[in-house]
Amino acid sequence: MDLKQELQNRIAEIEEMLEQYIPVQKEFPPVIFEAMRYSLFAGGKRLRPMMVLAACEAVGGNKKTAEPFACALEMIHTYSLIHDDLPAMDNDDFRRGVPTCHKVYGENMAILAGDGLLHHAMETMAKACFMNPCKETTGAMAAIAKGAGLYGMLTGQVVDVYYEAKPMTKEILDFIHVHKTAAMIRGALEAGARAGGATEDIVAKFGLAGEKIGVAFQILDDILDVTGTMEELGKPIHSDEKNEKATYVTLYGIEKSREIAADLTEEAMQIWEDLGSSCDFLAELTTYLLKRTH
Ligand code: GRG
């Protein structure tokens, strides 16, 4: 498989889908659509929607069922990035290679653009459930809402903010990584598997793989914040140090952090192998994420 080409094709497909859910708004008030679209279409690896669609296909489901959930998840992810960059949070000026939403549209409109994406994600998923009421759709919506909410990303962010400039333990850092980052990746894979009609035990395997991939992903994010460049990442480096955030790198150093991320990746790969060749793309994606430079 030419993974680079495959990723490009899948990204293009997801961007076409997203266009249908958040079109250019010509009627009043266009500014909110502009601000939402500015951040949504600024680039991004589209990993989470890619995982929703790939998981659905891997369990033999119809990709069409998963589409609204894939798009909704990318809307929620983008909202979290807009809010994470705000002056009250990480106060960052660049994201996805362009000035952050609040730098272009102002802080008030950036807050509203984030809210708009979150609400539109919920509306998109609820409509999909209404049009096709079944446990596949409602289960997918529940998995995504859980990944983003009080038992997922939101709470991870709360603990992350609370522990800024405070002594950090391994347990708290793991809580932050599992919730802030891994819960959305777990949610993506579980939602895809649910949309595809997988049984509970298979959904659980996708979820577990998602958690391992998600924590490894955040460890890499911590490493790249130190070793990467702004050009590669599309966002400022040394953001964690600026915000006095403890990370895997500050707790374990770069080499040990890489080892932990590699071990988690290996554990996820074992799950894909057990699930069989229908998970080949997810396995390739998992390996790629460990080697990523952005
Ligand atoms: C409610 C005010 C308020 C804020 C919520 C929840 C939240 C803000 C922020 C946490 C989200 C966050 C920044 C998690 C970190 C996960 C992470 C490494 C994101 C970057 O993901 P990539 O690399 O980004 O997939 P692209 O741009 O490629 O999509």
PDB file of C-alpha atoms and ligand atoms in Angstrom:
ATOM      1  CA  MET A   1       0.000   0.000   0.000  1.00  0.00           C
ATOM      2  CA  ASP A   2       1.311   3.497  -0.902  1.00  0.00           C
ATOM      3  CA  LEU A   3       0.315   4.952   2.477  1.00  0.00           C
ATOM      4  CA  LYS A   4       1.092   8.557   1.573  1.00  0.00           C
ATOM      5  CA  GLN A   5      -1.201   8.393  -1.476  1.00  0.00           C
ATOM      6  CA  GLU A   6      -3.828   6.479   0.497  1.00  0.00           C
ATOM      7  CA  LEU A   7      -3.845   9.143   3.227  1.00  0.00           C
ATOM      8  CA  GLN A   8      -4.149  11.923   0.635  1.00  0.00           C
ATOM      9  CA  ASN A   9      -7.105  10.174  -1.001  1.00  0.00           C
ATOM     10  CA  ARG A  10      -8.854   9.643   2.316  1.00  0.00           C
ATOM     11  CA  ILE A  11      -8.247  13.248   3.424  1.00  0.00           C
ATOM     12  CA  ALA A  12      -9.712  14.546   0.128  1.00  0.00           C
ATOM     13  CA  GLU A  13     -12.762  12.307   0.575  1.00  0.00           C
ATOM     14  CA  ILE A  14     -13.315  13.559   4.155  1.00  0.00           C
ATOM     15  CA  GLU A  15     -12.980  17.200   3.099  1.00  0.00           C
ATOM     16  CA  GLU A  16     -15.628  16.686   0.429  1.00  0.00           C
ATOM     17  CA  MET A  17     -17.933  15.185   3.068  1.00  0.00           C
ATOM     18  CA  LEU A  18     -17.295  18.067   5.478  1.00  0.00           C
ATOM     19  CA  GLU A  19     -18.194  20.582   2.755  1.00  0.00           C
ATOM     20  CA  GLN A  20     -21.689  19.120   2.683  1.00  0.00           C
ATOM     21  CA  TYR A  21     -22.206  19.567   6.414  1.00  0.00           C
ATOM     22  CA  ILE A  22     -20.780  23.090   6.761  1.00  0.00           C
ATOM     23  CA  PRO A  23     -21.292  24.829   3.408  1.00  0.00           C
ATOM     24  CA  VAL A  24     -20.431  28.466   2.681  1.00  0.00           C
ATOM     25  CA  GLN A  25     -23.199  30.548   4.265  1.00  0.00           C
ATOM     26  CA  LYS A  26     -24.458  33.388   2.088  1.00  0.00           C
ATOM     27  CA  GLU A  27     -27.294  34.462   4.337  1.00  0.00           C
ATOM     28  CA  PHE A  28     -27.111  36.433   7.572  1.00  0.00           C
ATOM     29  CA  PRO A  29     -24.899  36.061   9.605  1.00  0.00           C
ATOM     30  CA  PRO A  30     -22.109  34.665   7.386  1.00  0.00           C
ATOM     31  CA  VAL A  31     -19.347  35.515   9.870  1.00  0.00           C
ATOM     32  CA  ILE A  32     -19.938  32.484  12.093  1.00  0.00           C
ATOM     33  CA  PHE A  33     -19.774  30.130   9.113  1.00  0.00           C
ATOM     34  CA  GLU A  34     -16.618  31.886   7.910  1.00  0.00           C
ATOM     35  CA  ALA A  35     -14.911  31.497  11.282  1.00  0.00           C
ATOM     36  CA  MET A  36     -15.977  27.850  11.635  1.00  0.00           C
ATOM     37  CA  ARG A  37     -14.879  27.035   8.097  1.00  0.00           C
ATOM     38  CA  TYR A  38     -11.621  28.951   8.531  1.00  0.00           C
ATOM     39  CA  SER A  39     -10.446  26.520  11.211  1.00  0.00           C
ATOM     40  CA  LEU A  40     -12.208  23.428   9.888  1.00  0.00           C
ATOM     41  CA  PHE A  41     -10.647  23.711   6.422  1.00  0.00           C
ATOM     42  CA  ALA A  42      -7.229  24.998   7.500  1.00  0.00           C
ATOM     43  CA  GLY A  43      -5.722  21.540   6.982  1.00  0.00           C
ATOM     44  CA  GLY A  44      -5.268  18.903   9.614  1.00  0.00           C
ATOM     45  CA  LYS A  45      -4.516  15.243   9.314  1.00  0.00           C
ATOM     46  CA  ARG A  46      -8.212  14.207   9.584  1.00  0.00           C
ATOM     47  CA  LEU A  47      -7.151  11.189  11.638  1.00  0.00           C
ATOM     48  CA  ARG A  48     -10.253  10.898  13.739  1.00  0.00           C
ATOM     49  CA  PRO A  49     -12.817  10.865  10.889  1.00  0.00           C
ATOM     50  CA  MET A  50     -10.464   8.570   8.973  1.00  0.00           C
ATOM     51  CA  MET A  51     -10.564   6.167  11.904  1.00  0.00           C
ATOM     52  CA  VAL A  52     -14.373   6.295  12.132  1.00  0.00           C
ATOM     53  CA  LEU A  53     -14.708   5.377   8.450  1.00  0.00           C
ATOM     54  CA  ALA A  54     -11.936   2.767   8.491  1.00  0.00           C
ATOM     55  CA  ALA A  55     -13.322   1.048  11.603  1.00  0.00           C
ATOM     56  CA  CYS A  56     -16.806   0.887  10.047  1.00  0.00           C
ATOM     57  CA  GLU A  57     -15.397  -0.712   6.902  1.00  0.00           C
ATOM     58  CA  ALA A  58     -13.147  -3.055   8.882  1.00  0.00           C
ATOM     59  CA  VAL A  59     -16.158  -4.638  10.606  1.00  0.00           C
ATOM     60  CA  GLY A  60     -17.982  -4.995   7.282  1.00  0.00           C
ATOM     61  CA  GLY A  61     -20.286  -2.005   7.699  1.00  0.00           C
ATOM     62  CA  ASN A  62     -21.565   0.497   5.148  1.00  0.00           C
ATOM     63  CA  LYS A  63     -19.335   3.587   5.157  1.00  0.00           C
ATOM     64  CA  LYS A  64     -22.354   5.799   4.375  1.00  0.00           C
ATOM     65  CA  THR A  65     -23.764   5.079   7.857  1.00  0.00           C
ATOM     66  CA  ALA A  66     -20.525   6.292   9.452  1.00  0.00           C
ATOM     67  CA  GLU A  67     -20.149   9.503   7.386  1.00  0.00           C
ATOM     68  CA  PRO A  68     -22.139  11.939   9.573  1.00  0.00           C
ATOM     69  CA  PHE A  69     -20.385  10.647  12.675  1.00  0.00           C
ATOM     70  CA  ALA A  70     -16.948  10.981  11.066  1.00  0.00           C
ATOM     71  CA  CYS A  71     -17.721  14.585  10.111  1.00  0.00           C
ATOM     72  CA  ALA A  72     -19.207  15.392  13.513  1.00  0.00           C
ATOM     73  CA  LEU A  73     -16.078  14.104  15.226  1.00  0.00           C
ATOM     74  CA  GLU A  74     -13.848  16.339  13.109  1.00  0.00           C
ATOM     75  CA  MET A  75     -16.103  19.309  13.986  1.00  0.00           C
ATOM     76  CA  ILE A  76     -15.724  18.525  17.694  1.00  0.00           C
ATOM     77  CA  HIS A  77     -11.967  18.073  17.328  1.00  0.00           C
ATOM     78  CA  THR A  78     -11.674  21.422  15.540  1.00  0.00           C
ATOM     79  CA  TYR A  79     -13.774  23.143  18.218  1.00  0.00           C
ATOM     80  CA  SER A  80     -11.413  21.777  20.862  1.00  0.00           C
ATOM     81  CA  LEU A  81      -8.399  23.130  18.968  1.00  0.00           C
ATOM     82  CA  ILE A  82      -9.969  26.601  18.595  1.00  0.00           C
ATOM     83  CA  HIS A  83     -10.754  26.751  22.321  1.00  0.00           C
ATOM     84  CA  ASP A  84      -7.418  25.221  23.309  1.00  0.00           C
ATOM     85  CA  ASP A  85      -5.618  28.050  21.468  1.00  0.00           C
ATOM     86  CA  LEU A  86      -7.580  30.859  23.170  1.00  0.00           C
ATOM     87  CA  PRO A  87      -5.752  33.363  25.403  1.00  0.00           C
ATOM     88  CA  ALA A  88      -7.419  31.833  28.495  1.00  0.00           C
ATOM     89  CA  MET A  89      -6.100  28.391  27.529  1.00  0.00           C
ATOM     90  CA  ASP A  90      -2.741  27.878  25.720  1.00  0.00           C
ATOM     91  CA  ASN A  91      -2.756  31.322  24.098  1.00  0.00           C
ATOM     92  CA  ASP A  92      -1.247  30.160  20.801  1.00  0.00           C
ATOM     93  CA  ASP A  93      -1.034  32.216  17.629  1.00  0.00           C
ATOM     94  CA  PHE A  94      -0.750  29.475  14.992  1.00  0.00           C
ATOM     95  CA  ARG A  95      -2.587  26.243  14.304  1.00  0.00           C
ATOM     96  CA  ARG A  96      -2.658  24.038  11.228  1.00  0.00           C
ATOM     97  CA  GLY A  97      -0.097  26.377   9.671  1.00  0.00           C
ATOM     98  CA  VAL A  98      -2.240  29.513   9.815  1.00  0.00           C
ATOM     99  CA  PRO A  99      -3.038  32.167  12.463  1.00  0.00           C
ATOM    100  CA  THR A 100      -5.420  30.812  15.102  1.00  0.00           C
ATOM    101  CA  CYS A 101      -9.159  31.519  14.885  1.00  0.00           C
ATOM    102  CA  HIS A 102      -9.087  34.214  17.594  1.00  0.00           C
ATOM    103  CA  LYS A 103      -6.167  35.987  15.872  1.00  0.00           C
ATOM    104  CA  VAL A 104      -8.271  36.373  12.721  1.00  0.00           C
ATOM    105  CA  TYR A 105     -11.833  36.701  14.023  1.00  0.00           C
ATOM    106  CA  GLY A 106     -11.286  37.985  17.565  1.00  0.00           C
ATOM    107  CA  GLU A 107     -11.661  36.129  20.822  1.00  0.00           C
ATOM    108  CA  ASN A 108     -15.444  36.482  21.075  1.00  0.00           C
ATOM    109  CA  MET A 109     -16.070  35.105  17.577  1.00  0.00           C
ATOM    110  CA  ALA A 110     -13.532  32.281  18.098  1.00  0.00           C
ATOM    111  CA  ILE A 111     -15.397  31.155  21.229  1.00  0.00           C
ATOM    112  CA  LEU A 112     -18.630  31.214  19.230  1.00  0.00           C
ATOM    113  CA  ALA A 113     -17.048  29.392  16.273  1.00  0.00           C
ATOM    114  CA  GLY A 114     -15.940  26.607  18.642  1.00  0.00           C
ATOM    115  CA  ASP A 115     -19.409  26.475  20.173  1.00  0.00           C
ATOM    116  CA  GLY A 116     -20.935  26.511  16.682  1.00  0.00           C
ATOM    117  CA  LEU A 117     -18.879  23.493  15.613  1.00  0.00           C
ATOM    118  CA  LEU A 118     -19.802  21.584  18.760  1.00  0.00           C
ATOM    119  CA  HIS A 119     -23.516  22.318  18.377  1.00  0.00           C
ATOM    120  CA  HIS A 120     -23.468  21.526  14.685  1.00  0.00           C
ATOM    121  CA  ALA A 121     -21.747  18.210  15.425  1.00  0.00           C
ATOM    122  CA  MET A 122     -24.538  17.295  17.841  1.00  0.00           C
ATOM    123  CA  GLU A 123     -27.195  18.356  15.319  1.00  0.00           C
ATOM    124  CA  THR A 124     -25.469  16.369  12.560  1.00  0.00           C
ATOM    125  CA  MET A 125     -25.373  13.199  14.679  1.00  0.00           C
ATOM    126  CA  ALA A 126     -28.904  13.615  16.023  1.00  0.00           C
ATOM    127  CA  LYS A 127     -30.257  14.066  12.481  1.00  0.00           C
ATOM    128  CA  ALA A 128     -28.435  10.928  11.350  1.00  0.00           C
ATOM    129  CA  CYS A 129     -30.023   9.017  14.245  1.00  0.00           C
ATOM    130  CA  PHE A 130     -33.460  10.466  13.459  1.00  0.00           C
ATOM    131  CA  MET A 131     -33.216   9.547   9.764  1.00  0.00           C
ATOM    132  CA  ASN A 132     -31.953   6.044  10.519  1.00  0.00           C
ATOM    133  CA  PRO A 133     -32.987   5.122  14.063  1.00  0.00           C
ATOM    134  CA  CYS A 134     -31.132   1.972  15.089  1.00  0.00           C
ATOM    135  CA  LYS A 135     -28.503   0.893  17.574  1.00  0.00           C
ATOM    136  CA  GLU A 136     -25.737   1.388  14.994  1.00  0.00           C
ATOM    137  CA  THR A 137     -26.399   5.133  14.723  1.00  0.00           C
ATOM    138  CA  THR A 138     -27.329   5.843  18.339  1.00  0.00           C
ATOM    139  CA  GLY A 139     -24.371   3.757  19.512  1.00  0.00           C
ATOM    140  CA  ALA A 140     -21.998   5.736  17.273  1.00  0.00           C
ATOM    141  CA  MET A 141     -23.368   9.029  18.597  1.00  0.00           C
ATOM    142  CA  ALA A 142     -23.028   7.860  22.209  1.00  0.00           C
ATOM    143  CA  ALA A 143     -19.395   6.789  21.637  1.00  0.00           C
ATOM    144  CA  ILE A 144     -18.477  10.196  20.195  1.00  0.00           C
ATOM    145  CA  ALA A 145     -20.353  12.204  22.818  1.00  0.00           C
ATOM    146  CA  LYS A 146     -18.638  10.198  25.558  1.00  0.00           C
ATOM    147  CA  GLY A 147     -15.182  10.660  24.018  1.00  0.00           C
ATOM    148  CA  ALA A 148     -15.664  14.423  23.886  1.00  0.00           C
ATOM    149  CA  GLY A 149     -17.453  15.047  27.160  1.00  0.00           C
ATOM    150  CA  LEU A 150     -17.314  14.693  30.906  1.00  0.00           C
ATOM    151  CA  TYR A 151     -15.866  11.185  30.714  1.00  0.00           C
ATOM    152  CA  GLY A 152     -13.400  12.147  27.996  1.00  0.00           C
ATOM    153  CA  MET A 153     -11.651  15.116  26.400  1.00  0.00           C
ATOM    154  CA  LEU A 154     -13.365  17.857  28.410  1.00  0.00           C
ATOM    155  CA  THR A 155     -12.344  16.366  31.750  1.00  0.00           C
ATOM    156  CA  GLY A 156      -8.823  15.699  30.472  1.00  0.00           C
ATOM    157  CA  GLN A 157      -8.564  19.377  29.602  1.00  0.00           C
ATOM    158  CA  VAL A 158      -9.907  20.371  33.033  1.00  0.00           C
ATOM    159  CA  VAL A 159      -7.195  18.352  34.793  1.00  0.00           C
ATOM    160  CA  ASP A 160      -4.555  19.614  32.345  1.00  0.00           C
ATOM    161  CA  VAL A 161      -5.467  23.235  33.114  1.00  0.00           C
ATOM    162  CA  TYR A 162      -5.753  22.584  36.861  1.00  0.00           C
ATOM    163  CA  TYR A 163      -2.250  21.095  37.062  1.00  0.00           C
ATOM    164  CA  GLU A 164      -0.496  23.868  35.125  1.00  0.00           C
ATOM    165  CA  ALA A 165       2.608  24.943  37.087  1.00  0.00           C
ATOM    166  CA  LYS A 166       1.852  22.352  39.795  1.00  0.00           C
ATOM    167  CA  PRO A 167       3.836  19.216  40.686  1.00  0.00           C
ATOM    168  CA  MET A 168       2.866  16.345  38.386  1.00  0.00           C
ATOM    169  CA  THR A 169       2.707  12.598  39.005  1.00  0.00           C
ATOM    170  CA  LYS A 170       2.722   9.799  36.462  1.00  0.00           C
ATOM    171  CA  GLU A 171      -0.855   8.889  37.471  1.00  0.00           C
ATOM    172  CA  ILE A 172      -2.206  12.393  36.846  1.00  0.00           C
ATOM    173  CA  LEU A 173      -0.326  12.714  33.555  1.00  0.00           C
ATOM    174  CA  ASP A 174      -1.735   9.385  32.391  1.00  0.00           C
ATOM    175  CA  PHE A 175      -5.230  10.526  33.411  1.00  0.00           C
ATOM    176  CA  ILE A 176      -4.752  13.661  31.271  1.00  0.00           C
ATOM    177  CA  HIS A 177      -3.471  11.750  28.216  1.00  0.00           C
ATOM    178  CA  VAL A 178      -6.126   9.026  28.451  1.00  0.00           C
ATOM    179  CA  HIS A 179      -8.918  11.613  28.698  1.00  0.00           C
ATOM    180  CA  LYS A 180      -7.785  14.709  26.815  1.00  0.00           C
ATOM    181  CA  THR A 181      -6.391  12.960  23.745  1.00  0.00           C
ATOM    182  CA  ALA A 182      -7.014   9.208  23.760  1.00  0.00           C
ATOM    183  CA  ALA A 183     -10.750   9.398  24.551  1.00  0.00           C
ATOM    184  CA  MET A 184     -11.493  11.011  21.171  1.00  0.00           C
ATOM    185  CA  ILE A 185      -9.422   8.397  19.332  1.00  0.00           C
ATOM    186  CA  ARG A 186     -11.099   5.625  21.323  1.00  0.00           C
ATOM    187  CA  GLY A 187     -14.434   7.309  20.498  1.00  0.00           C
ATOM    188  CA  ALA A 188     -13.560   7.399  16.783  1.00  0.00           C
ATOM    189  CA  LEU A 189     -12.772   3.693  16.581  1.00  0.00           C
ATOM    190  CA  GLU A 190     -15.687   2.645  18.774  1.00  0.00           C
ATOM    191  CA  ALA A 191     -18.101   4.863  16.834  1.00  0.00           C
ATOM    192  CA  GLY A 192     -16.930   3.422  13.510  1.00  0.00           C
ATOM    193  CA  ALA A 193     -17.218  -0.140  14.779  1.00  0.00           C
ATOM    194  CA  ARG A 194     -20.675   0.566  16.204  1.00  0.00           C
ATOM    195  CA  ALA A 195     -21.850   2.260  12.987  1.00  0.00           C
ATOM    196  CA  GLY A 196     -20.665  -0.836  11.148  1.00  0.00           C
ATOM    197  CA  GLY A 197     -22.761  -3.107  13.346  1.00  0.00           C
ATOM    198  CA  ALA A 198     -19.950  -4.768  15.326  1.00  0.00           C
ATOM    199  CA  THR A 199     -20.724  -6.900  18.389  1.00  0.00           C
ATOM    200  CA  GLU A 200     -19.879  -5.578  21.874  1.00  0.00           C
ATOM    201  CA  ASP A 201     -16.692  -7.625  22.197  1.00  0.00           C
ATOM    202  CA  ILE A 202     -15.378  -6.346  18.882  1.00  0.00           C
ATOM    203  CA  VAL A 203     -16.308  -2.753  19.810  1.00  0.00           C
ATOM    204  CA  ALA A 204     -14.349  -3.220  23.043  1.00  0.00           C
ATOM    205  CA  LYS A 205     -11.269  -4.329  21.077  1.00  0.00           C
ATOM    206  CA  PHE A 206     -11.456  -1.265  18.831  1.00  0.00           C
ATOM    207  CA  GLY A 207     -11.853   0.898  21.937  1.00  0.00           C
ATOM    208  CA  LEU A 208      -8.822  -0.604  23.643  1.00  0.00           C
ATOM    209  CA  ALA A 209      -6.703  -0.177  20.522  1.00  0.00           C
ATOM    210  CA  GLY A 210      -7.918   3.428  20.367  1.00  0.00           C
ATOM    211  CA  GLU A 211      -6.832   4.148  23.908  1.00  0.00           C
ATOM    212  CA  LYS A 212      -3.342   2.765  23.299  1.00  0.00           C
ATOM    213  CA  ILE A 213      -2.972   4.619  19.994  1.00  0.00           C
ATOM    214  CA  GLY A 214      -4.307   7.791  21.617  1.00  0.00           C
ATOM    215  CA  VAL A 215      -1.849   7.796  24.512  1.00  0.00           C
ATOM    216  CA  ALA A 216       1.037   7.026  22.118  1.00  0.00           C
ATOM    217  CA  PHE A 217      -0.221   9.886  19.914  1.00  0.00           C
ATOM    218  CA  GLN A 218      -0.113  12.355  22.811  1.00  0.00           C
ATOM    219  CA  ILE A 219       3.366  11.167  23.890  1.00  0.00           C
ATOM    220  CA  LEU A 220       4.540  11.877  20.330  1.00  0.00           C
ATOM    221  CA  ASP A 221       2.830  15.270  20.545  1.00  0.00           C
ATOM    222  CA  ASP A 222       4.820  15.974  23.733  1.00  0.00           C
ATOM    223  CA  ILE A 223       8.053  14.896  21.995  1.00  0.00           C
ATOM    224  CA  LEU A 224       7.365  16.914  18.830  1.00  0.00           C
ATOM    225  CA  ASP A 225       6.688  20.009  20.935  1.00  0.00           C
ATOM    226  CA  VAL A 226      10.385  19.784  21.887  1.00  0.00           C
ATOM    227  CA  THR A 227      12.050  18.264  18.811  1.00  0.00           C
ATOM    228  CA  GLY A 228       9.838  19.517  15.946  1.00  0.00           C
ATOM    229  CA  THR A 229       9.760  22.787  14.048  1.00  0.00           C
ATOM    230  CA  MET A 230       6.933  25.261  13.669  1.00  0.00           C
ATOM    231  CA  GLU A 231       7.036  24.687   9.887  1.00  0.00           C
ATOM    232  CA  GLU A 232       6.550  20.929  10.292  1.00  0.00           C
ATOM    233  CA  LEU A 233       3.895  21.153  12.993  1.00  0.00           C
ATOM    234  CA  GLY A 234       1.975  24.212  11.786  1.00  0.00           C
ATOM    235  CA  LYS A 235       1.809  25.394  15.407  1.00  0.00           C
ATOM    236  CA  PRO A 236       4.332  26.906  17.821  1.00  0.00           C
ATOM    237  CA  ILE A 237       6.863  24.610  19.479  1.00  0.00           C
ATOM    238  CA  HIS A 238       7.753  24.728  23.200  1.00  0.00           C
ATOM    239  CA  SER A 239       4.098  25.480  23.952  1.00  0.00           C
ATOM    240  CA  ASP A 240       4.148  23.085  26.956  1.00  0.00           C
ATOM    241  CA  GLU A 241       7.167  24.797  28.484  1.00  0.00           C
ATOM    242  CA  LYS A 242       5.582  28.229  27.954  1.00  0.00           C
ATOM    243  CA  ASN A 243       2.439  27.064  29.754  1.00  0.00           C
ATOM    244  CA  GLU A 244       4.407  25.282  32.498  1.00  0.00           C
ATOM    245  CA  LYS A 245       2.897  21.936  31.579  1.00  0.00           C
ATOM    246  CA  ALA A 246       4.502  18.694  32.666  1.00  0.00           C
ATOM    247  CA  THR A 247       4.647  16.150  29.831  1.00  0.00           C
ATOM    248  CA  TYR A 248       6.037  12.697  29.162  1.00  0.00           C
ATOM    249  CA  VAL A 249       9.237  14.416  28.070  1.00  0.00           C
ATOM    250  CA  THR A 250       9.646  16.335  31.338  1.00  0.00           C
ATOM    251  CA  LEU A 251       8.788  13.226  33.386  1.00  0.00           C
ATOM    252  CA  TYR A 252      10.704  10.554  31.450  1.00  0.00           C
ATOM    253  CA  GLY A 253      12.982  12.265  28.894  1.00  0.00           C
ATOM    254  CA  ILE A 254      12.764  11.856  25.122  1.00  0.00           C
ATOM    255  CA  GLU A 255      14.251   8.377  24.695  1.00  0.00           C
ATOM    256  CA  LYS A 256      12.162   6.706  27.396  1.00  0.00           C
ATOM    257  CA  SER A 257       9.043   8.496  26.105  1.00  0.00           C
ATOM    258  CA  ARG A 258       9.718   7.110  22.620  1.00  0.00           C
ATOM    259  CA  GLU A 259      10.053   3.630  24.096  1.00  0.00           C
ATOM    260  CA  ILE A 260       6.730   3.901  25.941  1.00  0.00           C
ATOM    261  CA  ALA A 261       4.985   5.152  22.781  1.00  0.00           C
ATOM    262  CA  ALA A 262       6.523   2.270  20.787  1.00  0.00           C
ATOM    263  CA  ASP A 263       5.322  -0.286  23.371  1.00  0.00           C
ATOM    264  CA  LEU A 264       1.769   1.093  23.285  1.00  0.00           C
ATOM    265  CA  THR A 265       1.841   1.026  19.481  1.00  0.00           C
ATOM    266  CA  GLU A 266       2.981  -2.601  19.564  1.00  0.00           C
ATOM    267  CA  GLU A 267       0.085  -3.496  21.877  1.00  0.00           C
ATOM    268  CA  ALA A 268      -2.377  -1.828  19.496  1.00  0.00           C
ATOM    269  CA  MET A 269      -0.791  -3.656  16.546  1.00  0.00           C
ATOM    270  CA  GLN A 270      -1.378  -6.953  18.339  1.00  0.00           C
ATOM    271  CA  ILE A 271      -5.097  -6.114  18.527  1.00  0.00           C
ATOM    272  CA  TRP A 272      -5.219  -5.335  14.794  1.00  0.00           C
ATOM    273  CA  GLU A 273      -3.423  -8.576  14.049  1.00  0.00           C
ATOM    274  CA  ASP A 274      -5.886 -10.567  16.165  1.00  0.00           C
ATOM    275  CA  LEU A 275      -8.793  -8.900  14.354  1.00  0.00           C
ATOM    276  CA  GLY A 276      -7.421  -9.944  10.962  1.00  0.00           C
ATOM    277  CA  SER A 277      -6.664  -8.482   7.543  1.00  0.00           C
ATOM    278  CA  SER A 278      -9.744  -6.212   7.458  1.00  0.00           C
ATOM    279  CA  CYS A 279      -7.777  -4.015   9.896  1.00  0.00           C
ATOM    280  CA  ASP A 280      -4.710  -3.719   7.624  1.00  0.00           C
ATOM    281  CA  PHE A 281      -5.243  -0.015   6.900  1.00  0.00           C
ATOM    282  CA  LEU A 282      -5.731   0.753  10.607  1.00  0.00           C
ATOM    283  CA  ALA A 283      -2.524  -1.161  11.342  1.00  0.00           C
ATOM    284  CA  GLU A 284      -0.591   0.850   8.733  1.00  0.00           C
ATOM    285  CA  LEU A 285      -2.031   4.069  10.144  1.00  0.00           C
ATOM    286  CA  THR A 286      -1.022   3.040  13.675  1.00  0.00           C
ATOM    287  CA  THR A 287       2.596   2.425  12.620  1.00  0.00           C
ATOM    288  CA  TYR A 288       2.686   5.692  10.666  1.00  0.00           C
ATOM    289  CA  LEU A 289       1.525   7.674  13.709  1.00  0.00           C
ATOM    290  CA  LEU A 290       4.540   6.527  15.708  1.00  0.00           C
ATOM    291  CA  LYS A 291       6.895   7.821  13.004  1.00  0.00           C
ATOM    292  CA  ARG A 292       5.032  11.046  12.295  1.00  0.00           C
ATOM    293  CA  THR A 293       6.809  14.395  12.156  1.00  0.00           C
ATOM    294  CA  HIS A 294       3.663  16.537  12.360  1.00  0.00           C
TER     295      HIS A 294
HETATM  296  C1  GRG B   1     -14.340  24.165  26.759  1.00  0.00           C
HETATM  297  C2  GRG B   1     -13.010  26.334  26.764  1.00  0.00           C
HETATM  298  C3  GRG B   1     -13.090  24.894  26.460  1.00  0.00           C
HETATM  299  C4  GRG B   1     -12.031  24.289  25.920  1.00  0.00           C
HETATM  300  C5  GRG B   1     -11.991  22.898  25.553  1.00  0.00           C
HETATM  301  C6  GRG B   1     -11.171  20.225  25.316  1.00  0.00           C
HETATM  302  C7  GRG B   1     -10.291  21.324  24.890  1.00  0.00           C
HETATM  303  C8  GRG B   1     -10.744  22.705  24.847  1.00  0.00           C
HETATM  304  C9  GRG B   1      -9.056  21.124  24.499  1.00  0.00           C
HETATM  305  C10 GRG B   1      -8.393  19.828  24.492  1.00  0.00           C
HETATM  306  C11 GRG B   1      -8.157  19.384  23.126  1.00  0.00           C
HETATM  307  C12 GRG B   1      -6.750  19.180  22.783  1.00  0.00           C
HETATM  308  C13 GRG B   1      -5.958  20.315  22.257  1.00  0.00           C
HETATM  309  C14 GRG B   1      -6.250  17.952  22.883  1.00  0.00           C
HETATM  310  C15 GRG B   1      -4.895  17.608  22.492  1.00  0.00           C
HETATM  311  C16 GRG B   1      -4.986  16.566  21.444  1.00  0.00           C
HETATM  312  C17 GRG B   1      -4.110  16.845  20.278  1.00  0.00           C
HETATM  313  C18 GRG B   1      -2.714  16.345  20.318  1.00  0.00           C
HETATM  314  C19 GRG B   1      -4.583  17.524  19.247  1.00  0.00           C
HETATM  315  C20 GRG B   1      -3.905  17.719  17.952  1.00  0.00           C
HETATM  316  O1  GRG B   1      -4.437  16.733  17.088  1.00  0.00           O
HETATM  317  P1  GRG B   1      -3.898  16.507  15.614  1.00  0.00           P
HETATM  318  O2  GRG B   1      -2.401  16.460  15.630  1.00  0.00           O
HETATM  319  O3  GRG B   1      -4.349  17.860  14.906  1.00  0.00           O
HETATM  320  O4  GRG B   1      -4.607  15.342  15.033  1.00  0.00           O
HETATM  321  P2  GRG B   1      -4.800  18.120  13.382  1.00  0.00           P
HETATM  322  O5  GRG B   1      -4.636  19.607  13.203  1.00  0.00           O
HETATM  323  O6  GRG B   1      -3.882  17.326  12.477  1.00  0.00           O
HETATM  324  O7  GRG B   1      -6.216  17.686  13.278  1.00  0.00           O
END
